[in-house]
CSV table of C-alpha atoms in Angstrom, one decimal:
chain,number,residue,atom,x,y,z
A,1,MET,CA,5.7,-1.1,20.0
A,2,GLU,CA,4.1,0.2,16.9
A,3,HIS,CA,3.9,4.0,16.4
A,4,PRO,CA,0.2,4.8,16.5
A,5,GLY,CA,0.4,6.4,13.1
A,6,GLY,CA,1.1,3.0,11.6
A,7,ILE,CA,4.5,3.8,10.3
A,8,THR,CA,6.8,1.4,12.1
A,9,ASN,CA,7.8,-2.2,11.5
A,10,GLY,CA,4.4,-3.6,12.6
A,11,HIS,CA,2.5,-2.1,9.7
A,12,LEU,CA,5.5,-2.1,7.3
A,13,GLY,CA,6.3,-5.8,8.0
A,14,ARG,CA,2.7,-6.9,7.7
A,15,THR,CA,2.2,-5.1,4.4
A,16,ARG,CA,5.4,-6.6,3.1
A,17,ARG,CA,4.2,-10.1,4.0
A,18,TYR,CA,0.7,-9.4,2.5
A,19,ILE,CA,2.2,-8.1,-0.7
A,20,GLU,CA,4.3,-11.2,-0.9
A,21,LEU,CA,1.1,-13.3,-0.5
A,22,LEU,CA,-0.7,-11.4,-3.2
A,23,LEU,CA,2.3,-11.7,-5.5
A,24,GLU,CA,2.4,-15.5,-5.0
A,25,MET,CA,-1.3,-15.6,-5.9
A,26,LEU,CA,-0.7,-13.5,-9.0
A,27,GLU,CA,2.1,-15.8,-10.1
A,28,SER,CA,0.0,-18.9,-9.5
A,29,ALA,CA,-2.9,-17.5,-11.4
A,30,GLY,CA,-0.7,-16.4,-14.2
A,31,TYR,CA,-1.9,-12.8,-14.1
A,32,TYR,CA,0.5,-9.9,-15.1
A,33,ASN,CA,3.3,-12.5,-15.5
A,34,GLU,CA,5.0,-10.5,-18.3
A,35,GLU,CA,5.5,-7.6,-15.9
A,36,ILE,CA,6.2,-9.6,-12.8
A,37,SER,CA,8.9,-11.6,-14.6
A,38,THR,CA,11.0,-8.4,-15.0
A,39,TRP,CA,11.1,-7.6,-11.3
A,40,ASN,CA,13.9,-8.3,-8.9
A,41,ARG,CA,11.8,-10.1,-6.3
A,42,GLU,CA,14.2,-9.3,-3.4
A,43,TYR,CA,14.4,-5.6,-4.1
A,44,PHE,CA,10.6,-5.5,-4.9
A,45,LEU,CA,9.7,-6.9,-1.5
A,46,ARG,CA,12.3,-5.0,0.5
A,47,SER,CA,11.4,-1.7,-1.1
A,48,SER,CA,7.7,-2.1,-0.2
A,49,LEU,CA,8.8,-1.4,3.4
A,50,LEU,CA,9.3,2.2,2.4
A,51,HIS,CA,5.8,2.9,1.1
A,52,ASP,CA,5.0,5.2,4.0
A,53,LEU,CA,8.5,6.9,4.3
A,54,GLY,CA,6.9,10.3,3.8
A,55,LYS,CA,4.9,10.0,7.0
A,56,PHE,CA,8.0,10.9,8.9
A,57,PHE,CA,7.4,14.4,7.7
A,58,ILE,CA,3.8,14.5,9.0
A,59,PRO,CA,3.4,16.0,12.4
A,60,ASP,CA,2.5,13.7,15.3
A,61,SER,CA,-0.5,16.0,15.9
A,62,ILE,CA,-2.0,14.6,12.7
A,63,LEU,CA,-0.6,11.1,12.8
A,64,LEU,CA,-1.7,10.5,16.4
A,65,LYS,CA,-5.0,12.4,16.2
A,66,PRO,CA,-7.7,10.3,17.9
A,67,GLY,CA,-10.5,11.7,15.7
A,68,LYS,CA,-11.3,12.4,12.1
A,69,LEU,CA,-8.8,14.7,10.4
A,70,THR,CA,-10.0,18.1,9.2
A,71,GLU,CA,-9.9,18.8,5.5
A,72,ASP,CA,-6.6,20.8,6.0
A,73,GLU,CA,-5.1,18.0,8.1
A,74,PHE,CA,-6.0,15.4,5.4
A,75,GLU,CA,-4.5,17.5,2.7
A,76,GLU,CA,-1.3,17.6,4.8
A,77,MET,CA,-1.5,13.8,5.3
A,78,LYS,CA,-1.7,13.4,1.6
A,79,THR,CA,1.7,15.1,1.2
A,80,HIS,CA,3.4,12.0,2.6
A,81,THR,CA,3.6,10.5,-0.9
A,82,LEU,CA,5.5,13.4,-2.4
A,83,SER,CA,7.6,13.9,0.7
A,84,GLY,CA,8.7,10.3,0.5
A,85,LEU,CA,9.5,10.6,-3.2
A,86,ARG,CA,11.7,13.7,-2.6
A,87,MET,CA,13.6,11.8,0.1
A,88,ILE,CA,14.3,8.8,-2.2
A,89,GLU,CA,15.3,11.2,-5.0
A,90,LYS,CA,17.9,12.7,-2.7
A,91,MET,CA,19.3,9.2,-2.0
A,92,GLU,CA,19.5,8.1,-5.7
A,93,THR,CA,23.0,7.9,-7.0
A,94,SER,CA,22.2,6.5,-10.4
A,95,ALA,CA,19.3,5.6,-12.7
A,96,ALA,CA,20.3,2.0,-12.3
A,97,ASP,CA,19.5,1.9,-8.5
A,98,LEU,CA,16.7,-0.6,-8.8
A,99,PHE,CA,15.8,-0.8,-5.1
A,100,LEU,CA,15.2,3.0,-5.0
A,101,GLN,CA,13.2,2.9,-8.3
A,102,TYR,CA,10.9,0.3,-6.8
A,103,ALA,CA,10.6,2.3,-3.6
A,104,LYS,CA,9.6,5.4,-5.6
A,105,ILE,CA,6.8,3.5,-7.3
A,106,PHE,CA,5.4,2.2,-4.0
A,107,ILE,CA,5.7,5.6,-2.3
A,108,GLY,CA,4.2,7.6,-5.1
A,109,THR,CA,1.4,5.3,-6.2
A,110,HIS,CA,-0.1,3.4,-3.3
A,111,HIS,CA,-2.8,6.0,-2.8
A,112,GLU,CA,-3.9,6.1,-6.5
A,113,TRP,CA,-7.4,4.7,-7.1
A,114,TRP,CA,-8.4,2.5,-10.0
A,115,ASP,CA,-11.1,5.1,-10.9
A,116,GLY,CA,-8.7,8.0,-11.0
A,117,SER,CA,-9.8,9.7,-7.8
A,118,GLY,CA,-6.7,8.9,-5.8
A,119,TYR,CA,-3.6,11.0,-5.1
A,120,PRO,CA,-1.0,12.4,-5.7
A,121,TYR,CA,-1.3,12.2,-9.5
A,122,GLY,CA,-4.9,11.1,-10.2
A,123,LEU,CA,-3.7,8.1,-12.2
A,124,LYS,CA,-6.4,5.7,-13.4
A,125,GLY,CA,-6.6,2.0,-14.2
A,126,ARG,CA,-3.4,0.5,-15.6
A,127,GLU,CA,-1.8,3.9,-15.6
A,128,ILE,CA,-1.1,3.0,-12.0
A,129,PRO,CA,1.9,0.8,-11.8
A,130,LEU,CA,1.1,-2.8,-10.7
A,131,GLN,CA,3.3,-2.2,-7.6
A,132,GLY,CA,1.1,0.6,-6.5
A,133,ARG,CA,-2.1,-1.4,-7.2
A,134,LEU,CA,-0.8,-4.3,-5.1
A,135,MET,CA,0.3,-2.0,-2.2
A,136,ALA,CA,-3.1,-0.2,-2.3
A,137,ILE,CA,-4.9,-3.4,-1.3
A,138,VAL,CA,-2.5,-4.6,1.3
A,139,ASP,CA,-2.1,-1.2,2.8
A,140,VAL,CA,-5.9,-0.7,3.2
A,141,TYR,CA,-6.3,-4.2,4.5
A,142,ASP,CA,-3.7,-3.7,7.2
A,143,ALA,CA,-5.1,-0.3,8.1
A,144,LEU,CA,-8.6,-1.7,8.4
A,145,ILE,CA,-7.7,-4.6,10.7
A,146,SER,CA,-5.3,-2.6,12.9
A,147,GLU,CA,-6.3,-0.3,15.7
A,148,ARG,CA,-5.4,3.3,15.1
A,149,PRO,CA,-5.7,6.4,17.2
A,150,TYR,CA,-8.8,7.4,15.2
A,151,LYS,CA,-10.5,4.0,15.0
A,152,LYS,CA,-10.9,0.5,16.4
A,153,ALA,CA,-9.7,-2.5,14.4
A,154,TYR,CA,-12.2,-3.9,12.0
A,155,SER,CA,-12.7,-7.7,11.8
A,156,HIS,CA,-11.1,-9.6,8.9
A,157,LYS,CA,-14.7,-10.2,7.5
A,158,GLU,CA,-15.5,-6.5,7.6
A,159,ALA,CA,-12.2,-5.6,6.0
A,160,VAL,CA,-12.8,-8.1,3.2
A,161,ARG,CA,-16.2,-6.6,2.6
A,162,ILE,CA,-14.8,-3.1,2.3
A,163,ILE,CA,-12.1,-4.2,-0.1
A,164,ALA,CA,-14.7,-6.1,-2.2
A,165,GLU,CA,-16.8,-2.9,-2.3
A,166,GLY,CA,-13.8,-1.0,-3.6
A,167,ARG,CA,-13.5,-3.3,-6.7
A,168,ASP,CA,-13.4,-1.1,-9.9
A,169,THR,CA,-13.3,2.1,-7.9
A,170,HIS,CA,-10.4,2.0,-5.4
A,171,PHE,CA,-8.8,-1.2,-6.5
A,172,ASP,CA,-7.8,-3.2,-9.6
A,173,PRO,CA,-10.6,-5.7,-10.1
A,174,VAL,CA,-8.2,-8.6,-10.9
A,175,LEU,CA,-6.3,-8.0,-7.7
A,176,VAL,CA,-9.5,-7.8,-5.7
A,177,ASP,CA,-10.7,-11.1,-7.1
A,178,LEU,CA,-7.4,-12.7,-6.2
A,179,PHE,CA,-7.5,-11.2,-2.7
A,180,MET,CA,-11.0,-12.6,-2.2
A,181,SER,CA,-10.0,-16.0,-3.4
A,182,GLY,CA,-7.1,-16.2,-1.0
A,183,GLN,CA,-8.5,-14.1,1.9
A,184,GLN,CA,-8.0,-17.0,4.3
A,185,ARG,CA,-4.2,-16.7,3.9
A,186,PHE,CA,-4.4,-13.1,4.8
A,187,GLU,CA,-6.6,-13.9,7.8
A,188,SER,CA,-4.2,-16.6,9.0
A,189,TYR,CA,-1.2,-14.3,8.7
A,190,ALA,CA,-3.0,-11.5,10.5
A,191,ALA,CA,-3.9,-13.8,13.4
């Protein structure tokens, strides 16, 4: 059974599969190939499972809250990115540990927004590593179509509309366009 805060294998496994789908579409379209060609695909995909690692440091009273978070609660929720990064940094044994390097990028940048209004660093556009930009879309998609303590699940169609509206603000426009063109694959997997 999935933890209502969305941090167990249900959410993590789905986002891993969605990121693999988006990566396949990127490769087929020939976008960002120079960067993607340097990645170790196995480590890249496995490390994506750690993107919400820091949520283990967030109290259940926040993760499981059935209503909207207060401003203070949301500020605490936002700390999951930095808490996750600290955890990974404690595990690192050498600068060559590629798996943990990928995990740090996913953890630290999946809440950054294309327009610079995200967190924890306020990165903008291509300052955000491609890994974080990929995870941003799949993480939001899965959160939207999944029931959470604070909301009902949205339909695939509504989730796609919300992601499309986030083009150039929340998300990399190239990735949104790819997501839109292959949205049926996401819907099929989600079903």
